C-alpha cells in the first residue's frame, strides 16, 4: 500500500511537515543537514516503531519538545484511505493508532507497512555477523507466514530461560520438559525460513547477477544446526557443551544466509561499491518476491545511495523499482544525481532547515 500523505511533527529538525506524495518516486533534495534522512527515518519509525539511526527516543524528538508524531495515510487496493500514526514521548511511551483506534501493536504497523531501507551503511548485511542476514530472512517470513512472529518471540524467551537453567541444572532431565516445546518451535521456525529462502533464492540470484554480471552468485540457507538432525537431539546431545558454555550453542538463533561469489564469501571478493550493489539487489528481490507472493507492495527508502552508484546502475535500480510499481523515497543532495531515476510520475521535494516543500 502506498502512502499518499505524510505528516511529521517535532521529529529531529522537522518541526512540522505535511506533504502529499506520489505513489511512485518521491525525491528529497537538499543540502547536508537539511532533514532528508530525517524524513526517511520518520517513515521508518511509522513502520517499525523505532529509528534506524538511534535507539534513544530522546535523540529523535526535536530538542526542547516533549513528543513527536508521525501520521501516514495509505491508499488500500480499493482506494480507501487508511490512517495510521505513532506518537512517542520523551519517557519512551509509544502510542500506535490505526484507523483512529489507539493501543495498537507495533507488529500491526509493520504488517501494514513493509519497508525496505537501502542506505550507505547497509552493506553490513553482507559484511557483519549473521544477525543482519537472519533479520533479512525474517522480514520475508514475517510478511508471508502469520504464525512466525509469535513463534519466534516464544522461542527467544524459552531460549533465555534455558540459558539461565543451564547454569544451575545438575542433569539433562531438568531441561527436557522445556526442550520439547523449544524443539517444536525451532522446527517450525526452520521450516518457514527454509521455504522462504527456497522461494526467494533463484530470483535473488538472478537480480544479483543482473547488477553484478561479472560474478557467479549463490545464496544458501543455514538453519543453525546440523542438517537432518532433529533439534530435540541437538539439545540433548550437546547438554554438557552448552552447560560449559553457559548458553545454547546451536539453534534457529544461529541461522544464516550464506552468500558466495565465485565460491568465496562475498566480503572477501567484492569491492565496497559492489557490496552496496548486491545489498540493493537483495532488497529489491525481496520486495518483488513479496509482491508476487502476497500482492503487497513494499515501500523503498533509499538514503543517499543513488549518489554512490554509476549512472548505468542507478538506472538499472530505478527500472527494477518502476517495474514493481513500488513507492520509492530517494534522498539526494542534488537533482542531477537522480536525473536518471526521475520520470513524469515522480514528485520532487526540496528540503531546507527542516522544511519540506514540493517543487
Ligand atoms: N533531536 C533533534 N532536534 C533538532 N535537530 C536535530 C535533532 N537531531 C538531529 N538534528 C538536526 O537535524 C538535522 C537532520 O539532518 P539529516 O540527517 O536529516 O540531514 P540530511 O539532509 O540527511 O543531511 P546529509 O545530506 O548530510 O545526509 C541535522 O541538522 C541535525 O543536526
Ligand atoms: Mg542524510
Short mmCIF file of C-alpha atoms and ligand atoms in Angstrom, two decimals:
data_model
loop_
_atom_site.label_atom_id
_atom_site.label_comp_id
_atom_site.label_asym_id
_atom_site.label_seq_id
_atom_site.Cartn_x
_atom_site.Cartn_y
_atom_site.Cartn_z
CA UNK A 1 0.00 0.00 0.00
CA UNK A 2 1.46 3.38 -0.92
CA UNK A 3 1.48 6.34 1.44
CA UNK A 4 -0.37 9.26 -0.12
CA UNK A 5 0.07 11.74 2.70
CA UNK A 6 2.73 12.15 5.36
CA UNK A 7 2.55 14.39 8.41
CA UNK A 8 5.57 14.78 10.67
CA UNK A 9 5.72 16.85 13.87
CA UNK A 10 8.69 17.52 16.10
CA UNK A 11 10.94 14.91 14.57
CA UNK A 12 14.66 15.90 14.66
CA UNK A 13 14.92 19.28 12.85
CA UNK A 14 11.46 18.92 11.26
CA UNK A 15 9.07 20.97 13.33
CA UNK A 16 6.08 20.39 11.07
CA UNK A 17 5.64 18.84 7.64
CA UNK A 18 2.51 17.84 5.74
CA UNK A 19 3.06 16.55 2.21
CA UNK A 20 1.03 14.80 -0.48
CA UNK A 21 3.10 12.03 -2.01
CA UNK A 22 3.49 10.33 -5.35
CA UNK A 23 2.59 6.64 -5.34
CA UNK A 24 5.74 6.22 -7.47
CA UNK A 25 9.04 8.02 -6.85
CA UNK A 26 9.44 10.79 -4.26
CA UNK A 27 12.72 12.67 -4.34
CA UNK A 28 14.04 14.58 -1.33
CA UNK A 29 16.63 17.09 -2.42
CA UNK A 30 18.59 19.34 -0.09
CA UNK A 31 21.99 20.20 1.37
CA UNK A 32 23.77 18.39 4.20
CA UNK A 33 21.90 18.50 7.49
CA UNK A 34 18.68 19.81 5.88
CA UNK A 35 16.47 16.91 7.04
CA UNK A 36 16.36 14.41 4.12
CA UNK A 37 17.38 11.38 6.17
CA UNK A 38 15.03 12.55 8.92
CA UNK A 39 12.06 12.23 6.56
CA UNK A 40 13.08 8.65 5.74
CA UNK A 41 13.70 7.98 9.41
CA UNK A 42 10.17 9.22 10.22
CA UNK A 43 8.63 6.87 7.63
CA UNK A 44 10.76 4.03 9.01
CA UNK A 45 9.51 4.86 12.51
CA UNK A 46 5.94 4.58 11.24
CA UNK A 47 6.66 1.03 10.01
CA UNK A 48 8.97 -0.24 12.75
CA UNK A 49 8.27 1.85 15.83
CA UNK A 50 11.94 2.78 16.05
CA UNK A 51 14.56 4.74 14.17
CA UNK A 52 17.24 3.09 12.02
CA UNK A 53 19.81 5.57 13.34
CA UNK A 54 19.25 5.81 17.07
CA UNK A 55 17.72 3.54 19.70
CA UNK A 56 17.15 6.52 22.03
CA UNK A 57 13.77 8.22 21.65
CA UNK A 58 15.20 11.40 23.15
CA UNK A 59 17.53 11.79 20.18
CA UNK A 60 14.80 11.80 17.55
CA UNK A 61 12.34 14.13 19.28
CA UNK A 62 13.08 17.75 18.34
CA UNK A 63 15.23 19.40 21.01
CA UNK A 64 13.18 21.24 23.65
CA UNK A 65 9.99 19.32 22.65
CA UNK A 66 8.31 16.59 24.72
CA UNK A 67 6.94 14.35 21.99
CA UNK A 68 6.89 13.56 18.29
CA UNK A 69 4.15 12.48 15.90
CA UNK A 70 4.25 10.76 12.54
CA UNK A 71 0.99 10.16 10.68
CA UNK A 72 0.52 8.48 7.36
CA UNK A 73 -2.45 7.93 5.11
CA UNK A 74 -2.37 4.85 2.96
CA UNK A 75 -4.39 4.02 -0.08
CA UNK A 76 -5.55 0.41 0.04
CA UNK A 77 -6.35 -1.62 -3.06
CA UNK A 78 -9.95 -0.27 -3.12
CA UNK A 79 -8.58 3.30 -2.98
CA UNK A 80 -9.84 3.73 0.61
CA UNK A 81 -7.67 5.76 2.93
CA UNK A 82 -6.23 4.03 5.97
CA UNK A 83 -4.79 6.45 8.55
CA UNK A 84 -2.04 5.23 10.84
CA UNK A 85 0.02 7.16 13.36
CA UNK A 86 2.65 6.90 16.01
CA UNK A 87 3.35 9.19 18.94
CA UNK A 88 6.47 8.93 21.09
CA UNK A 89 7.15 10.75 24.33
CA UNK A 90 10.49 11.54 25.92
CA UNK A 91 9.92 8.91 28.64
CA UNK A 92 9.73 6.26 25.88
CA UNK A 93 5.92 5.88 25.90
CA UNK A 94 4.72 4.90 22.45
CA UNK A 95 1.18 5.06 21.17
CA UNK A 96 0.11 3.50 17.90
CA UNK A 97 -3.17 4.41 16.18
CA UNK A 98 -4.62 2.56 13.23
CA UNK A 99 -7.85 3.79 11.64
CA UNK A 100 -8.49 6.03 14.63
CA UNK A 101 -8.12 3.17 17.16
CA UNK A 102 -5.48 3.67 19.86
CA UNK A 103 -3.48 0.99 21.62
CA UNK A 104 -2.48 -0.99 18.55
CA UNK A 105 0.65 -3.14 18.43
CA UNK A 106 3.84 -2.21 16.56
CA UNK A 107 3.72 -5.54 14.72
CA UNK A 108 0.44 -4.41 13.16
CA UNK A 109 2.15 -1.30 11.82
CA UNK A 110 4.88 -3.48 10.36
CA UNK A 111 2.25 -5.65 8.66
CA UNK A 112 0.64 -2.64 7.00
CA UNK A 113 3.91 -1.02 6.03
CA UNK A 114 6.53 -3.40 4.60
CA UNK A 115 9.64 -1.25 4.21
CA UNK A 116 12.99 -1.82 2.57
CA UNK A 117 15.73 0.54 3.65
CA UNK A 118 18.74 0.99 1.38
CA UNK A 119 21.35 3.27 2.90
CA UNK A 120 25.07 3.83 2.82
CA UNK A 121 25.82 1.71 5.90
CA UNK A 122 23.57 -1.06 4.60
CA UNK A 123 26.38 -3.33 3.41
CA UNK A 124 26.70 -4.64 6.98
CA UNK A 125 24.06 -7.09 5.73
CA UNK A 126 26.92 -8.81 3.89
CA UNK A 127 29.99 -7.99 5.97
CA UNK A 128 28.81 -8.22 9.59
CA UNK A 129 27.54 -11.17 11.64
CA UNK A 130 24.60 -13.44 10.77
CA UNK A 131 22.19 -11.33 12.85
CA UNK A 132 21.64 -8.96 9.92
CA UNK A 133 21.05 -11.75 7.42
CA UNK A 134 18.71 -13.51 9.84
CA UNK A 135 16.70 -10.28 10.06
CA UNK A 136 16.68 -10.19 6.27
CA UNK A 137 15.20 -13.71 6.08
CA UNK A 138 12.79 -12.98 8.93
CA UNK A 139 11.47 -9.83 7.25
CA UNK A 140 10.24 -12.05 4.43
CA UNK A 141 8.92 -14.80 6.71
CA UNK A 142 7.12 -12.24 8.89
CA UNK A 143 5.25 -10.88 5.86
CA UNK A 144 4.36 -14.28 4.42
CA UNK A 145 3.79 -16.56 7.44
CA UNK A 146 1.35 -15.15 10.03
CA UNK A 147 2.34 -17.58 12.83
CA UNK A 148 6.05 -16.74 12.60
CA UNK A 149 6.13 -13.61 14.76
CA UNK A 150 4.66 -15.27 17.87
CA UNK A 151 6.64 -18.48 17.44
CA UNK A 152 9.95 -16.64 17.10
CA UNK A 153 9.15 -14.46 20.13
CA UNK A 154 8.31 -17.54 22.21
CA UNK A 155 11.43 -19.36 21.06
CA UNK A 156 13.64 -16.42 22.11
CA UNK A 157 12.00 -16.26 25.54
CA UNK A 158 12.40 -20.02 26.08
CA UNK A 159 16.00 -19.86 24.94
CA UNK A 160 16.71 -17.19 27.56
CA UNK A 161 15.11 -19.31 30.26
CA UNK A 162 17.07 -22.35 29.11
CA UNK A 163 20.34 -20.43 29.28
CA UNK A 164 19.51 -19.47 32.87
CA UNK A 165 18.61 -23.08 33.73
CA UNK A 166 21.85 -24.39 32.19
CA UNK A 167 23.76 -22.56 34.91
CA UNK A 168 22.03 -24.44 37.75
CA UNK A 169 20.89 -27.78 36.27
CA UNK A 170 22.55 -30.90 37.64
CA UNK A 171 21.24 -33.24 34.93
CA UNK A 172 19.62 -33.01 31.49
CA UNK A 173 16.32 -34.21 32.99
CA UNK A 174 15.75 -30.74 34.45
CA UNK A 175 15.70 -29.27 30.93
CA UNK A 176 13.98 -31.96 28.92
CA UNK A 177 10.42 -30.72 29.55
CA UNK A 178 11.24 -27.18 28.30
CA UNK A 179 13.29 -28.52 25.43
CA UNK A 180 10.31 -30.32 23.91
CA UNK A 181 8.49 -27.02 23.37
CA UNK A 182 11.67 -25.29 22.23
CA UNK A 183 12.34 -28.05 19.70
CA UNK A 184 8.79 -27.87 18.36
CA UNK A 185 9.08 -24.12 17.83
CA UNK A 186 12.57 -24.43 16.33
CA UNK A 187 11.43 -26.99 13.76
CA UNK A 188 8.52 -24.74 12.70
CA UNK A 189 10.69 -21.63 12.50
CA UNK A 190 13.25 -23.52 10.47
CA UNK A 191 10.65 -24.94 8.07
CA UNK A 192 9.23 -21.46 7.39
CA UNK A 193 12.67 -19.92 6.87
CA UNK A 194 13.79 -22.79 4.64
CA UNK A 195 10.68 -22.48 2.50
CA UNK A 196 11.09 -18.72 2.24
CA UNK A 197 14.73 -18.92 1.13
CA UNK A 198 13.90 -21.74 -1.33
CA UNK A 199 11.31 -19.46 -2.93
CA UNK A 200 13.45 -16.33 -2.91
CA UNK A 201 16.78 -17.90 -3.88
CA UNK A 202 16.51 -18.11 -7.69
CA UNK A 203 15.00 -14.67 -8.02
CA UNK A 204 17.59 -13.13 -5.68
CA UNK A 205 20.46 -14.79 -7.57
CA UNK A 206 19.08 -13.52 -10.88
CA UNK A 207 18.76 -9.92 -9.70
CA UNK A 208 22.23 -10.02 -8.11
CA UNK A 209 23.54 -11.38 -11.41
CA UNK A 210 21.85 -8.54 -13.32
CA UNK A 211 23.52 -5.97 -11.04
CA UNK A 212 26.89 -7.75 -10.99
CA UNK A 213 27.06 -9.77 -14.22
CA UNK A 214 30.79 -10.47 -13.86
CA UNK A 215 30.25 -12.82 -10.87
CA UNK A 216 28.66 -16.17 -10.21
CA UNK A 217 26.46 -15.61 -7.14
CA UNK A 218 24.95 -18.29 -4.92
CA UNK A 219 22.60 -17.83 -1.98
CA UNK A 220 22.04 -20.65 0.54
CA UNK A 221 20.24 -21.05 3.84
CA UNK A 222 21.90 -22.38 7.01
CA UNK A 223 19.44 -23.48 9.69
CA UNK A 224 21.72 -23.02 12.71
CA UNK A 225 22.31 -26.69 13.45
CA UNK A 226 23.32 -29.88 11.61
CA UNK A 227 21.02 -30.74 8.75
CA UNK A 228 18.94 -33.92 9.17
CA UNK A 229 19.38 -33.98 12.96
CA UNK A 230 16.17 -33.23 14.92
CA UNK A 231 16.63 -30.15 17.09
CA UNK A 232 15.49 -32.09 20.17
CA UNK A 233 18.53 -34.41 19.74
CA UNK A 234 20.85 -31.43 19.27
CA UNK A 235 19.69 -30.01 22.60
CA UNK A 236 20.03 -33.32 24.42
CA UNK A 237 23.32 -34.45 22.84
CA UNK A 238 25.01 -31.09 23.46
CA UNK A 239 23.84 -30.57 27.02
CA UNK A 240 27.34 -30.86 28.53
CA UNK A 241 28.87 -28.50 25.95
CA UNK A 242 26.04 -25.97 26.34
CA UNK A 243 26.42 -26.11 30.10
CA UNK A 244 30.15 -25.45 29.85
CA UNK A 245 29.48 -22.51 27.52
CA UNK A 246 26.61 -21.22 29.66
CA UNK A 247 24.30 -20.88 26.64
CA UNK A 248 22.64 -22.95 23.92
CA UNK A 249 25.18 -23.04 21.11
CA UNK A 250 23.10 -24.32 18.17
CA UNK A 251 19.63 -23.42 17.01
CA UNK A 252 17.49 -21.12 14.90
CA UNK A 253 19.12 -18.20 16.72
CA UNK A 254 22.25 -19.11 14.70
CA UNK A 255 20.55 -19.33 11.30
CA UNK A 256 22.24 -17.51 8.42
CA UNK A 257 22.07 -16.77 4.74
CA UNK A 258 25.34 -17.85 3.16
CA UNK A 259 26.14 -15.76 0.11
CA UNK A 260 29.06 -16.74 -2.09
CA UNK A 261 30.61 -15.07 -5.10
CA UNK A 262 32.60 -17.38 -7.38
CA UNK A 263 32.59 -19.88 -4.48
CA UNK A 264 34.11 -17.44 -1.98
CA UNK A 265 32.40 -15.44 0.81
CA UNK A 266 31.24 -12.10 -0.61
CA UNK A 267 33.16 -9.86 1.76
CA UNK A 268 36.47 -11.40 0.58
CA UNK A 269 35.80 -10.67 -3.09
CA UNK A 270 33.56 -7.66 -3.66
CA UNK A 271 34.58 -4.00 -3.50
CA UNK A 272 32.58 -1.68 -1.25
CA UNK A 273 30.62 -0.37 -4.22
CA UNK A 274 29.90 -3.90 -5.39
CA UNK A 275 28.77 -4.89 -1.87
CA UNK A 276 26.33 -1.99 -1.89
CA UNK A 277 25.02 -3.03 -5.28
CA UNK A 278 24.45 -6.53 -4.01
CA UNK A 279 22.56 -5.26 -0.96
CA UNK A 280 20.41 -3.22 -3.32
CA UNK A 281 19.78 -6.28 -5.49
CA UNK A 282 18.86 -8.46 -2.50
CA UNK A 283 16.43 -5.90 -1.11
CA UNK A 284 14.78 -5.32 -4.47
CA UNK A 285 14.48 -9.09 -5.00
CA UNK A 286 12.89 -9.46 -1.58
CA UNK A 287 10.36 -6.68 -2.25
CA UNK A 288 9.47 -8.13 -5.65
CA UNK A 289 9.04 -11.59 -4.15
CA UNK A 290 6.67 -10.16 -1.52
CA UNK A 291 4.52 -8.60 -4.24
CA UNK A 292 4.47 -11.79 -6.31
CA UNK A 293 3.57 -13.93 -3.32
CA UNK A 294 1.08 -11.74 -1.44
CA UNK A 295 0.17 -8.85 -3.75
CA UNK A 296 1.53 -6.47 -1.05
CA UNK A 297 3.70 -3.60 -2.25
CA UNK A 298 6.67 -2.64 -0.21
CA UNK A 299 7.96 0.90 0.18
CA UNK A 300 11.63 1.58 -0.53
CA UNK A 301 13.59 4.17 1.41
CA UNK A 302 16.83 4.91 -0.43
CA UNK A 303 19.06 7.23 1.55
CA UNK A 304 21.95 8.93 -0.18
CA UNK A 305 22.59 5.78 -2.05
CA UNK A 306 21.94 6.65 -5.66
CA UNK A 307 24.84 9.08 -5.49
CA UNK A 308 27.24 6.19 -4.93
CA UNK A 309 26.14 4.24 -7.98
CA UNK A 310 27.31 4.95 -11.50
CA UNK A 311 24.65 6.24 -13.92
CA UNK A 312 24.08 2.89 -15.60
CA UNK A 313 23.48 1.04 -12.33
CA UNK A 314 21.36 3.85 -10.91
CA UNK A 315 19.14 3.48 -13.97
CA UNK A 316 19.01 -0.30 -13.56
CA UNK A 317 17.90 0.11 -9.95
CA UNK A 318 15.26 2.68 -10.92
CA UNK A 319 13.95 0.46 -13.76
CA UNK A 320 13.74 -2.52 -11.40
CA UNK A 321 11.72 -0.50 -8.90
CA UNK A 322 9.47 1.02 -11.56
CA UNK A 323 8.70 -2.46 -12.87
CA UNK A 324 7.30 -3.44 -9.47
CA UNK A 325 5.29 -0.19 -9.28
CA UNK A 326 6.61 0.28 -5.77
CA UNK A 327 6.54 3.55 -3.91
CA UNK A 328 10.07 4.85 -3.51
CA UNK A 329 11.66 7.65 -1.47
CA UNK A 330 15.09 8.73 -2.61
CA UNK A 331 17.24 11.33 -0.89
CA UNK A 332 19.95 13.18 -2.73
CA UNK A 333 21.98 16.35 -2.35
CA UNK A 334 21.50 17.49 -5.94
CA UNK A 335 18.86 16.95 -8.61
CA UNK A 336 21.45 15.95 -11.16
CA UNK A 337 22.34 12.84 -9.13
CA UNK A 338 18.84 11.46 -9.51
CA UNK A 339 18.15 12.70 -13.06
CA UNK A 340 18.20 9.16 -14.48
CA UNK A 341 15.67 7.96 -11.88
CA UNK A 342 13.16 10.77 -12.43
CA UNK A 343 10.08 10.50 -14.64
CA UNK A 344 6.66 12.15 -15.01
CA UNK A 345 5.12 10.18 -12.13
CA UNK A 346 7.74 11.32 -9.65
CA UNK A 347 7.41 14.19 -7.17
CA UNK A 348 10.29 16.39 -6.13
CA UNK A 349 10.58 17.83 -2.64
CA UNK A 350 13.10 20.45 -1.60
CA UNK A 351 14.34 20.14 1.95
CA UNK A 352 15.93 23.06 3.78
CA UNK A 353 16.42 23.62 7.52
CA UNK A 354 13.75 21.01 8.30
CA UNK A 355 11.17 22.49 5.92
CA UNK A 356 9.89 20.31 3.10
CA UNK A 357 8.34 21.99 0.05
CA UNK A 358 7.11 20.37 -3.12
CA UNK A 359 8.59 21.88 -6.24
N1 LIG B 1 16.71 15.98 18.23
C1 LIG B 1 16.99 16.91 17.33
N2 LIG B 1 16.40 18.13 17.39
C2 LIG B 1 16.66 19.10 16.48
N3 LIG B 1 17.51 18.92 15.44
C3 LIG B 1 18.13 17.72 15.33
C4 LIG B 1 17.90 16.66 16.26
N4 LIG B 1 18.65 15.59 15.89
C5 LIG B 1 19.31 15.97 14.79
N5 LIG B 1 19.02 17.24 14.45
C6 LIG B 1 19.49 18.03 13.29
O1 LIG B 1 18.61 17.73 12.26
C7 LIG B 1 19.28 17.66 11.02
C8 LIG B 1 18.99 16.27 10.49
O2 LIG B 1 19.67 16.07 9.40
P1 LIG B 1 19.51 14.86 8.43
O3 LIG B 1 20.37 13.75 8.88
O4 LIG B 1 18.09 14.57 8.18
O5 LIG B 1 20.15 15.61 7.19
P2 LIG B 1 20.35 15.20 5.70
O6 LIG B 1 19.58 16.17 4.88
O7 LIG B 1 20.06 13.77 5.54
O8 LIG B 1 21.90 15.53 5.52
P3 LIG B 1 23.06 14.73 4.76
O9 LIG B 1 23.00 15.16 3.33
O10 LIG B 1 24.29 15.26 5.43
O11 LIG B 1 22.86 13.27 4.96
C9 LIG B 1 20.74 17.93 11.30
O12 LIG B 1 21.00 19.28 11.01
C10 LIG B 1 20.87 17.65 12.79
O13 LIG B 1 21.85 18.42 13.40
MG1 LIG B 2 21.31 12.17 5.22
#
